[in-house]
PDB file of C-alpha atoms in Angstrom:
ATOM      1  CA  UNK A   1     -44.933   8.373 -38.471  1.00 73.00           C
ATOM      2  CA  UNK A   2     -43.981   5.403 -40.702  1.00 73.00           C
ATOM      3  CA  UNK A   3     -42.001   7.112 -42.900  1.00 75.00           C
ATOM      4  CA  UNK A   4     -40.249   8.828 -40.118  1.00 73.00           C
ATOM      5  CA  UNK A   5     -39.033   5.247 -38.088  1.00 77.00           C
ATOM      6  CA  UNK A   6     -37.854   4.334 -41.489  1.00 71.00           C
ATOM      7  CA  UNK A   7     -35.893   7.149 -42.345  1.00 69.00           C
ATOM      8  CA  UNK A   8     -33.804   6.833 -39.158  1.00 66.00           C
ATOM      9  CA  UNK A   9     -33.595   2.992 -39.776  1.00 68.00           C
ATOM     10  CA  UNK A  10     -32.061   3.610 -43.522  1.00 69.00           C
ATOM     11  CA  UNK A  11     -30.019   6.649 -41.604  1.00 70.00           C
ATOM     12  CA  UNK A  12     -31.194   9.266 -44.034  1.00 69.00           C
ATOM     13  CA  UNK A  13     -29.834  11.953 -41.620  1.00 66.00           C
ATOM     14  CA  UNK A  14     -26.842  10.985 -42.262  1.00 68.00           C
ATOM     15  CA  UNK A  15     -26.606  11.768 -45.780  1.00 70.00           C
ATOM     16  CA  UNK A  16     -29.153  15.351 -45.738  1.00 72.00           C
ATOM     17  CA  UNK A  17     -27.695  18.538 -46.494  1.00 70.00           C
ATOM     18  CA  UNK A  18     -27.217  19.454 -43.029  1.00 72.00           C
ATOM     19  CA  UNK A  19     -25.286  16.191 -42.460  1.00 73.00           C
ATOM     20  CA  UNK A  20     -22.477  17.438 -40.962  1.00 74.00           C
ATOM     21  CA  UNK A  21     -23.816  18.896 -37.652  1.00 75.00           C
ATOM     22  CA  UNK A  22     -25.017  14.897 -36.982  1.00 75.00           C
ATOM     23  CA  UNK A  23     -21.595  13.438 -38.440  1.00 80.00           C
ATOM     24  CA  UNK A  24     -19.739  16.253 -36.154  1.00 85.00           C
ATOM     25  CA  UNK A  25     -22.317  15.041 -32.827  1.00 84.00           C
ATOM     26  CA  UNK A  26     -21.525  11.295 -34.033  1.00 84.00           C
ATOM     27  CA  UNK A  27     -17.463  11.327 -33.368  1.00 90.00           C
ATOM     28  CA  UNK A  28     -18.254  13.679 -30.746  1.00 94.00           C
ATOM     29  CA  UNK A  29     -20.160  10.315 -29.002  1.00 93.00           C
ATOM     30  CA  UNK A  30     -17.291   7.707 -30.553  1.00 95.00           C
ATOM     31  CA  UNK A  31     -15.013   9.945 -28.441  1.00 97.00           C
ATOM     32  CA  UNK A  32     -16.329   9.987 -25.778  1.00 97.00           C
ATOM     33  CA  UNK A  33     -17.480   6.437 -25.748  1.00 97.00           C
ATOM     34  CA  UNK A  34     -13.364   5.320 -25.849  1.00 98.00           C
ATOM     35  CA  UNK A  35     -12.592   8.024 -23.696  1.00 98.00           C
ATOM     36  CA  UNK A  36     -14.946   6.411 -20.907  1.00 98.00           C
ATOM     37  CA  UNK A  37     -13.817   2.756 -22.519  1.00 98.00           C
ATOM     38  CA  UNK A  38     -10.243   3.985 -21.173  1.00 97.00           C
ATOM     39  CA  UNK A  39     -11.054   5.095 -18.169  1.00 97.00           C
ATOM     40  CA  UNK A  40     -12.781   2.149 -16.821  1.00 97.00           C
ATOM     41  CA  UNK A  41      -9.756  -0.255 -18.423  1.00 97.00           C
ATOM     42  CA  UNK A  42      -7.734   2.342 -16.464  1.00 97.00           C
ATOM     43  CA  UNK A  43      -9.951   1.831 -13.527  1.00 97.00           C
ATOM     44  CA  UNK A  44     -10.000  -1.890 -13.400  1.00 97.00           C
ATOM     45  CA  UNK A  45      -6.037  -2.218 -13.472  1.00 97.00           C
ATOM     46  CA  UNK A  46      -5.856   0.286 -10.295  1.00 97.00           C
ATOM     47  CA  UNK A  47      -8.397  -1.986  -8.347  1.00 97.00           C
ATOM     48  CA  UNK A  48      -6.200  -5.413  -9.597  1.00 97.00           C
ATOM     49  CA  UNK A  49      -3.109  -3.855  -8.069  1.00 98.00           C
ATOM     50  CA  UNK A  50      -4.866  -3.164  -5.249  1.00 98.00           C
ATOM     51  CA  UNK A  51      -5.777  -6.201  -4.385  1.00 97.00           C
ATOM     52  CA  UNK A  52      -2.344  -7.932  -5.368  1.00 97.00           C
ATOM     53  CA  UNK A  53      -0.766  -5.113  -3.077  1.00 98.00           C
ATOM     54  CA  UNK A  54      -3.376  -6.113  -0.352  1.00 98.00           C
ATOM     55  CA  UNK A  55      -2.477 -10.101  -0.348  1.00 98.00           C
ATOM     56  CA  UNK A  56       1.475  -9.134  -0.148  1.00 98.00           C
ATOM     57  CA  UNK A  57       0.862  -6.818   3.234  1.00 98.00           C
ATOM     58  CA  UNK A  58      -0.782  -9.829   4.491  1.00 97.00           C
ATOM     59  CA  UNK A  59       1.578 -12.104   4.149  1.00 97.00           C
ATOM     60  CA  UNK A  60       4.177  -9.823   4.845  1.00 97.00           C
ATOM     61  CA  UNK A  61       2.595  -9.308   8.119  1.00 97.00           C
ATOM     62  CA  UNK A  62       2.465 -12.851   9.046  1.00 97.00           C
ATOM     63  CA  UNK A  63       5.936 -13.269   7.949  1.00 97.00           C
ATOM     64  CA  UNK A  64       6.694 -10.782  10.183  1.00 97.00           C
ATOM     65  CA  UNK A  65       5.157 -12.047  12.892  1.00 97.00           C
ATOM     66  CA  UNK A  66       6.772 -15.981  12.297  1.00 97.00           C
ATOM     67  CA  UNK A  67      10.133 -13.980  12.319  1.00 96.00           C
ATOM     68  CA  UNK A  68       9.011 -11.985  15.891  1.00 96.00           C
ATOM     69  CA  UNK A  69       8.358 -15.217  17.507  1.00 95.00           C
ATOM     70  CA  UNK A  70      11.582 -16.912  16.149  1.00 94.00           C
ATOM     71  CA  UNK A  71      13.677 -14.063  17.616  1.00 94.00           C
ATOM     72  CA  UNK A  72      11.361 -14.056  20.933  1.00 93.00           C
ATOM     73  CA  UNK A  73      12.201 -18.076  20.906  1.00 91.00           C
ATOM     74  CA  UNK A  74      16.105 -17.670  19.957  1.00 90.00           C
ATOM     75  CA  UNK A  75      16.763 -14.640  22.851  1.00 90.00           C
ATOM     76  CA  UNK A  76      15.315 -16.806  25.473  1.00 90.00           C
ATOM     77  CA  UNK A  77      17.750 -17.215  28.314  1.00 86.00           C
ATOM     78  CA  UNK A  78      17.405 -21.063  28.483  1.00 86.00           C
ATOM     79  CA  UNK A  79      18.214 -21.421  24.552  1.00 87.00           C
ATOM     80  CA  UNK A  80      21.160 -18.843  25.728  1.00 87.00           C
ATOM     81  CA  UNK A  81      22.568 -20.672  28.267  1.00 86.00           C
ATOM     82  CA  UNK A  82      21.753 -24.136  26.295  1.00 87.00           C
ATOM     83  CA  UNK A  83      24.306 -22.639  23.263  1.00 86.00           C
ATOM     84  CA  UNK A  84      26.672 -21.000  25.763  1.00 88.00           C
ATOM     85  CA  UNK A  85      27.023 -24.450  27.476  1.00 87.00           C
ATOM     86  CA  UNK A  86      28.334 -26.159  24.521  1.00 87.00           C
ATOM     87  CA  UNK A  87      31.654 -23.533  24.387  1.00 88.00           C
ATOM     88  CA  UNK A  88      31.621 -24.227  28.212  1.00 88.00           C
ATOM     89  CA  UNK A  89      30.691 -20.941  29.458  1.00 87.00           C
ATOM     90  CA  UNK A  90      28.140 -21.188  32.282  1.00 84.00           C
ATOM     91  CA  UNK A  91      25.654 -18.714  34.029  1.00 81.00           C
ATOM     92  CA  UNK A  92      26.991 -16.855  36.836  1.00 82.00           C
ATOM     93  CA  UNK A  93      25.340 -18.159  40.043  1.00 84.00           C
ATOM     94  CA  UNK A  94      25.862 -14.714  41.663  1.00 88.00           C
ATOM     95  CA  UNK A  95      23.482 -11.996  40.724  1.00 86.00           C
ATOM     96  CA  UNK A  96      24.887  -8.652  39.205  1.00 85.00           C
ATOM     97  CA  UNK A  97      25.020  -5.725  41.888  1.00 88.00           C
ATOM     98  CA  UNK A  98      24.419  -2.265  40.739  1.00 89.00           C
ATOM     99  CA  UNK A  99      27.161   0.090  41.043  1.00 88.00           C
ATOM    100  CA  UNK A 100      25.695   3.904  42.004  1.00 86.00           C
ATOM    101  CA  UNK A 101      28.301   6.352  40.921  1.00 81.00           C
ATOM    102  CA  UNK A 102      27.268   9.783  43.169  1.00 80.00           C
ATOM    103  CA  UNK A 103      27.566  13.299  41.265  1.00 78.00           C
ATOM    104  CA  UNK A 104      30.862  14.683  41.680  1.00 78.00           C
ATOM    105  CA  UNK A 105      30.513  18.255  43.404  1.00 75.00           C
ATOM    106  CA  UNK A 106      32.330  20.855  40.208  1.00 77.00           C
ATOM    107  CA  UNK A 107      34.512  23.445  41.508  1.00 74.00           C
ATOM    108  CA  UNK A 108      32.393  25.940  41.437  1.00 76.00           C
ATOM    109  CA  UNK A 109      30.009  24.124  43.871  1.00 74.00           C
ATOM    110  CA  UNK A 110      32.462  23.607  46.531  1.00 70.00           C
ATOM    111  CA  UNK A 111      34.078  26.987  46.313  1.00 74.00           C
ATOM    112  CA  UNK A 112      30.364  27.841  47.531  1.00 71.00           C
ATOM    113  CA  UNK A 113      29.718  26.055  50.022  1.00 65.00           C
TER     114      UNK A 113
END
């Protein structure tokens, strides 16, 4: 049992006659090893982006928002009228009336009736 823990310790099966089954299972490990070392590098990056992505929809949003409330502020009918009253053009103090166009009759409508 000795013998055996110190064999693997000086790698002796490394250097045996049938060494090239363990040197082939060895790279086969290293290979794997930096294929998983790439994947989490890989892995990592996607979840930084992420959350840089994630912090510019935010403040996208609330730039958004600050602009909504500007424009709700700006098309108010006071701040109208306030701007309109400095090139001396005033509200009208009589309201709009609607003008109801009726449906013309086509010929064919009166020729039946």
């Amino acid at each position: 049992m000795k013998n055996k823990i110190f064999n693997i310790l000086k790698a002796r099966y490394l250097l045996n006659e049938d060494a090239s089954k363990n040197w082939i299972f060895i790279l086969y490990l290293l290979v794997l090893a930096i294929v998983m070392i790439a994947n989490t590098h890989s892995y990592e990056k996607k979840v930084f982006r992420i959350a840089e992505l994630n912090n510019e929809v935010k403040e996208l949003r609330s730039e958004f928002v600050d602009r909504r409330s500007e424009l709700m502020k700006i098309k108010m009918e006071s701040n109208v009228a306030d701007k309109m009253a400095k090139l001396q053009i005033v509200p009208s103090s009589v309201p709009p009336k609607k003008i109801k166009v009726a449906k013309e009759k086509s010929a064919w409508e009166k020729l039946w009736q």
